[in-house]
């Protein structure tokens, strides 16, 4: 089984790049954020209120909740190739996922300034309807990323699995940097 983590700050383009990789390499894309939002809205969810409060506060949902949802999706899938974006968000999540589910093969870190990410997120917020696409929550999310999520990148960097990709350019220019990394490791579909 192949699991690739796509990491980067809020608005760095994780979902956008994943969509292109799915097209070219046949991976199944799982967005931790989308899974959590779906679970939050599922009638009778035991985690719904907890997830909603975390999202509203710009905080990280407890590891066991996110890992449970990701593992369930992996088990339900017919594929053995997964792109997981927006996860792991903390070092304990990374360690628990790799111990309990599967070890990652590759990590792409989309590097972007807060200024560019803020601009992208505010633009997305005009149409997304997401409660976390407002300036106050976005700034909290940046702080959370720097304090809790960036150490995950540093942890994986020691293992040689991290490929840092500057991502302030156009979608196409960023993908021109991401695609060869995958092409070297995985056959195109």
mmCIF file of C-alpha atoms in Angstrom:
data_model
loop_
_atom_site.group_PDB
_atom_site.id
_atom_site.type_symbol
_atom_site.label_atom_id
_atom_site.label_comp_id
_atom_site.label_asym_id
_atom_site.label_seq_id
_atom_site.Cartn_x
_atom_site.Cartn_y
_atom_site.Cartn_z
ATOM 1 C CA UNK A 1 0.000 0.000 0.000
ATOM 2 C CA UNK A 2 1.224 3.477 -0.876
ATOM 3 C CA UNK A 3 0.317 6.512 1.226
ATOM 4 C CA UNK A 4 1.576 9.982 0.346
ATOM 5 C CA UNK A 5 0.977 12.929 2.651
ATOM 6 C CA UNK A 6 0.453 16.323 1.024
ATOM 7 C CA UNK A 7 1.263 18.949 3.639
ATOM 8 C CA UNK A 8 1.263 22.724 3.663
ATOM 9 C CA UNK A 9 -0.370 25.641 5.387
ATOM 10 C CA UNK A 10 -4.028 26.524 4.909
ATOM 11 C CA UNK A 11 -4.474 27.774 1.339
ATOM 12 C CA UNK A 12 -1.169 26.381 0.050
ATOM 13 C CA UNK A 13 -2.988 24.430 -2.692
ATOM 14 C CA UNK A 14 -3.022 20.894 -1.266
ATOM 15 C CA UNK A 15 -6.427 19.924 -2.660
ATOM 16 C CA UNK A 16 -5.728 21.526 -6.037
ATOM 17 C CA UNK A 17 -2.454 19.633 -6.503
ATOM 18 C CA UNK A 18 -4.053 16.382 -5.300
ATOM 19 C CA UNK A 19 -6.780 16.670 -7.942
ATOM 20 C CA UNK A 20 -4.106 16.824 -10.663
ATOM 21 C CA UNK A 21 -2.164 13.874 -9.173
ATOM 22 C CA UNK A 22 -5.351 11.771 -9.067
ATOM 23 C CA UNK A 23 -5.880 12.434 -12.789
ATOM 24 C CA UNK A 24 -2.322 11.554 -13.783
ATOM 25 C CA UNK A 25 -1.403 8.770 -11.352
ATOM 26 C CA UNK A 26 -4.677 7.124 -10.290
ATOM 27 C CA UNK A 27 -4.392 7.761 -6.561
ATOM 28 C CA UNK A 28 -7.422 8.000 -4.284
ATOM 29 C CA UNK A 29 -7.451 11.473 -2.720
ATOM 30 C CA UNK A 30 -8.559 11.865 0.873
ATOM 31 C CA UNK A 31 -8.776 15.305 2.430
ATOM 32 C CA UNK A 32 -8.714 15.053 6.202
ATOM 33 C CA UNK A 33 -10.634 18.333 6.379
ATOM 34 C CA UNK A 34 -13.350 17.118 3.981
ATOM 35 C CA UNK A 35 -13.702 13.839 5.900
ATOM 36 C CA UNK A 36 -14.099 15.755 9.153
ATOM 37 C CA UNK A 37 -16.662 18.158 7.644
ATOM 38 C CA UNK A 38 -18.636 15.202 6.214
ATOM 39 C CA UNK A 39 -18.575 13.435 9.576
ATOM 40 C CA UNK A 40 -19.653 16.628 11.333
ATOM 41 C CA UNK A 41 -22.723 16.858 9.089
ATOM 42 C CA UNK A 42 -23.608 13.155 9.236
ATOM 43 C CA UNK A 43 -26.838 12.739 11.226
ATOM 44 C CA UNK A 44 -26.203 10.947 14.514
ATOM 45 C CA UNK A 45 -22.414 11.360 14.355
ATOM 46 C CA UNK A 46 -20.782 10.750 17.709
ATOM 47 C CA UNK A 47 -18.044 13.231 16.727
ATOM 48 C CA UNK A 48 -20.147 15.948 15.052
ATOM 49 C CA UNK A 49 -20.242 18.534 17.826
ATOM 50 C CA UNK A 50 -16.588 18.019 18.773
ATOM 51 C CA UNK A 51 -15.492 18.468 15.142
ATOM 52 C CA UNK A 52 -17.663 21.562 14.706
ATOM 53 C CA UNK A 53 -16.163 23.220 17.794
ATOM 54 C CA UNK A 54 -12.601 22.448 16.699
ATOM 55 C CA UNK A 55 -13.169 23.796 13.170
ATOM 56 C CA UNK A 56 -14.825 26.967 14.482
ATOM 57 C CA UNK A 57 -11.914 27.604 16.866
ATOM 58 C CA UNK A 58 -9.262 26.773 14.252
ATOM 59 C CA UNK A 59 -8.061 23.922 16.480
ATOM 60 C CA UNK A 60 -6.956 20.408 15.585
ATOM 61 C CA UNK A 61 -9.500 17.595 15.933
ATOM 62 C CA UNK A 62 -8.241 14.823 18.263
ATOM 63 C CA UNK A 63 -5.947 12.325 16.504
ATOM 64 C CA UNK A 64 -8.031 9.240 17.202
ATOM 65 C CA UNK A 65 -11.069 10.773 15.452
ATOM 66 C CA UNK A 66 -9.173 11.710 12.276
ATOM 67 C CA UNK A 67 -7.210 8.449 12.148
ATOM 68 C CA UNK A 68 -10.402 6.417 12.600
ATOM 69 C CA UNK A 69 -12.091 8.230 9.693
ATOM 70 C CA UNK A 70 -9.042 7.899 7.397
ATOM 71 C CA UNK A 71 -8.543 4.222 8.208
ATOM 72 C CA UNK A 72 -12.232 3.523 7.519
ATOM 73 C CA UNK A 73 -11.933 5.198 4.084
ATOM 74 C CA UNK A 74 -8.771 3.237 3.261
ATOM 75 C CA UNK A 75 -10.411 -0.071 4.226
ATOM 76 C CA UNK A 76 -13.540 0.737 2.186
ATOM 77 C CA UNK A 77 -11.485 1.590 -0.918
ATOM 78 C CA UNK A 78 -10.532 -0.807 -3.697
ATOM 79 C CA UNK A 79 -7.309 1.115 -4.230
ATOM 80 C CA UNK A 80 -3.902 0.678 -2.665
ATOM 81 C CA UNK A 81 -2.635 4.188 -3.538
ATOM 82 C CA UNK A 82 -3.673 7.134 -1.398
ATOM 83 C CA UNK A 83 -2.987 10.845 -1.275
ATOM 84 C CA UNK A 84 -3.871 12.282 2.107
ATOM 85 C CA UNK A 85 -3.941 16.045 2.338
ATOM 86 C CA UNK A 86 -4.043 18.115 5.493
ATOM 87 C CA UNK A 87 -2.885 15.215 7.636
ATOM 88 C CA UNK A 88 -0.979 14.573 9.844
ATOM 89 C CA UNK A 89 -1.413 17.931 11.554
ATOM 90 C CA UNK A 90 0.569 17.043 14.682
ATOM 91 C CA UNK A 91 3.531 14.804 15.384
ATOM 92 C CA UNK A 92 1.459 12.431 17.545
ATOM 93 C CA UNK A 93 -0.938 11.958 14.599
ATOM 94 C CA UNK A 94 1.969 11.120 12.287
ATOM 95 C CA UNK A 95 3.431 8.591 14.701
ATOM 96 C CA UNK A 96 0.060 6.995 15.517
ATOM 97 C CA UNK A 97 -1.000 6.726 11.851
ATOM 98 C CA UNK A 98 2.284 5.127 10.804
ATOM 99 C CA UNK A 99 2.134 2.696 13.739
ATOM 100 C CA UNK A 100 -1.571 1.790 13.543
ATOM 101 C CA UNK A 101 -2.421 2.103 9.838
ATOM 102 C CA UNK A 102 0.520 2.225 7.404
ATOM 103 C CA UNK A 103 3.857 3.958 6.956
ATOM 104 C CA UNK A 104 3.974 6.820 4.465
ATOM 105 C CA UNK A 105 5.983 6.534 1.255
ATOM 106 C CA UNK A 106 6.397 10.198 0.361
ATOM 107 C CA UNK A 107 5.628 13.626 1.776
ATOM 108 C CA UNK A 108 5.129 16.704 -0.390
ATOM 109 C CA UNK A 109 5.428 19.943 1.553
ATOM 110 C CA UNK A 110 3.866 22.893 -0.290
ATOM 111 C CA UNK A 111 5.791 25.936 0.943
ATOM 112 C CA UNK A 112 3.943 29.242 0.792
ATOM 113 C CA UNK A 113 4.000 32.641 2.525
ATOM 114 C CA UNK A 114 1.162 33.556 4.877
ATOM 115 C CA UNK A 115 0.442 36.599 2.708
ATOM 116 C CA UNK A 116 -0.258 34.452 -0.384
ATOM 117 C CA UNK A 117 -2.229 31.844 1.602
ATOM 118 C CA UNK A 118 -4.369 34.556 3.234
ATOM 119 C CA UNK A 119 -5.172 36.094 -0.152
ATOM 120 C CA UNK A 120 -6.138 32.664 -1.569
ATOM 121 C CA UNK A 121 -8.296 31.757 1.434
ATOM 122 C CA UNK A 122 -10.160 35.057 1.530
ATOM 123 C CA UNK A 123 -10.889 34.677 -2.188
ATOM 124 C CA UNK A 124 -12.075 31.080 -1.630
ATOM 125 C CA UNK A 125 -14.182 32.280 1.322
ATOM 126 C CA UNK A 126 -16.245 34.456 -1.017
ATOM 127 C CA UNK A 127 -17.803 31.300 -2.501
ATOM 128 C CA UNK A 128 -16.895 28.302 -0.316
ATOM 129 C CA UNK A 129 -19.454 28.706 2.443
ATOM 130 C CA UNK A 130 -16.845 27.281 4.859
ATOM 131 C CA UNK A 131 -17.099 28.696 8.369
ATOM 132 C CA UNK A 132 -13.298 28.679 8.698
ATOM 133 C CA UNK A 133 -12.636 30.880 5.628
ATOM 134 C CA UNK A 134 -12.710 34.196 7.509
ATOM 135 C CA UNK A 135 -9.705 36.330 8.463
ATOM 136 C CA UNK A 136 -9.878 35.734 12.233
ATOM 137 C CA UNK A 137 -10.061 31.941 11.921
ATOM 138 C CA UNK A 138 -7.489 31.897 9.107
ATOM 139 C CA UNK A 139 -4.946 33.685 11.317
ATOM 140 C CA UNK A 140 -5.599 31.119 14.089
ATOM 141 C CA UNK A 141 -5.094 28.331 11.521
ATOM 142 C CA UNK A 142 -1.728 29.831 10.461
ATOM 143 C CA UNK A 143 -0.603 29.912 14.101
ATOM 144 C CA UNK A 144 -1.743 26.299 14.613
ATOM 145 C CA UNK A 145 0.091 25.227 11.459
ATOM 146 C CA UNK A 146 3.369 26.851 12.521
ATOM 147 C CA UNK A 147 3.254 25.602 16.103
ATOM 148 C CA UNK A 148 1.855 22.091 15.631
ATOM 149 C CA UNK A 149 1.950 21.039 11.972
ATOM 150 C CA UNK A 150 5.301 22.329 10.754
ATOM 151 C CA UNK A 151 7.154 20.071 13.261
ATOM 152 C CA UNK A 152 5.594 17.116 11.362
ATOM 153 C CA UNK A 153 7.386 18.271 8.198
ATOM 154 C CA UNK A 154 10.640 18.549 10.160
ATOM 155 C CA UNK A 155 10.146 15.032 11.596
ATOM 156 C CA UNK A 156 9.667 13.482 8.158
ATOM 157 C CA UNK A 157 12.519 15.545 6.682
ATOM 158 C CA UNK A 158 14.934 13.500 8.866
ATOM 159 C CA UNK A 159 13.766 10.318 7.111
ATOM 160 C CA UNK A 160 14.468 11.777 3.655
ATOM 161 C CA UNK A 161 10.823 11.427 2.575
ATOM 162 C CA UNK A 162 10.040 15.155 2.273
ATOM 163 C CA UNK A 163 10.064 17.006 -1.033
ATOM 164 C CA UNK A 164 9.604 20.749 -0.491
ATOM 165 C CA UNK A 165 7.810 22.477 -3.353
ATOM 166 C CA UNK A 166 7.505 26.291 -3.545
ATOM 167 C CA UNK A 167 3.863 26.987 -4.354
ATOM 168 C CA UNK A 168 3.290 30.706 -4.744
ATOM 169 C CA UNK A 169 3.110 30.499 -8.546
ATOM 170 C CA UNK A 170 0.199 29.421 -10.727
ATOM 171 C CA UNK A 171 -1.399 25.992 -10.286
ATOM 172 C CA UNK A 172 0.287 24.793 -13.499
ATOM 173 C CA UNK A 173 3.745 26.032 -12.469
ATOM 174 C CA UNK A 174 3.461 24.336 -9.069
ATOM 175 C CA UNK A 175 2.257 21.103 -10.666
ATOM 176 C CA UNK A 176 5.238 21.211 -13.038
ATOM 177 C CA UNK A 177 7.352 20.849 -9.859
ATOM 178 C CA UNK A 178 5.156 18.213 -8.178
ATOM 179 C CA UNK A 179 4.534 15.887 -11.128
ATOM 180 C CA UNK A 180 8.183 14.843 -11.748
ATOM 181 C CA UNK A 181 8.521 13.779 -8.106
ATOM 182 C CA UNK A 182 5.606 11.378 -8.574
ATOM 183 C CA UNK A 183 6.676 10.361 -12.083
ATOM 184 C CA UNK A 184 9.994 9.172 -10.677
ATOM 185 C CA UNK A 185 8.305 6.958 -8.064
ATOM 186 C CA UNK A 186 4.993 5.951 -9.640
ATOM 187 C CA UNK A 187 3.874 5.045 -13.149
ATOM 188 C CA UNK A 188 1.316 7.309 -14.759
ATOM 189 C CA UNK A 189 -2.052 5.692 -15.343
#
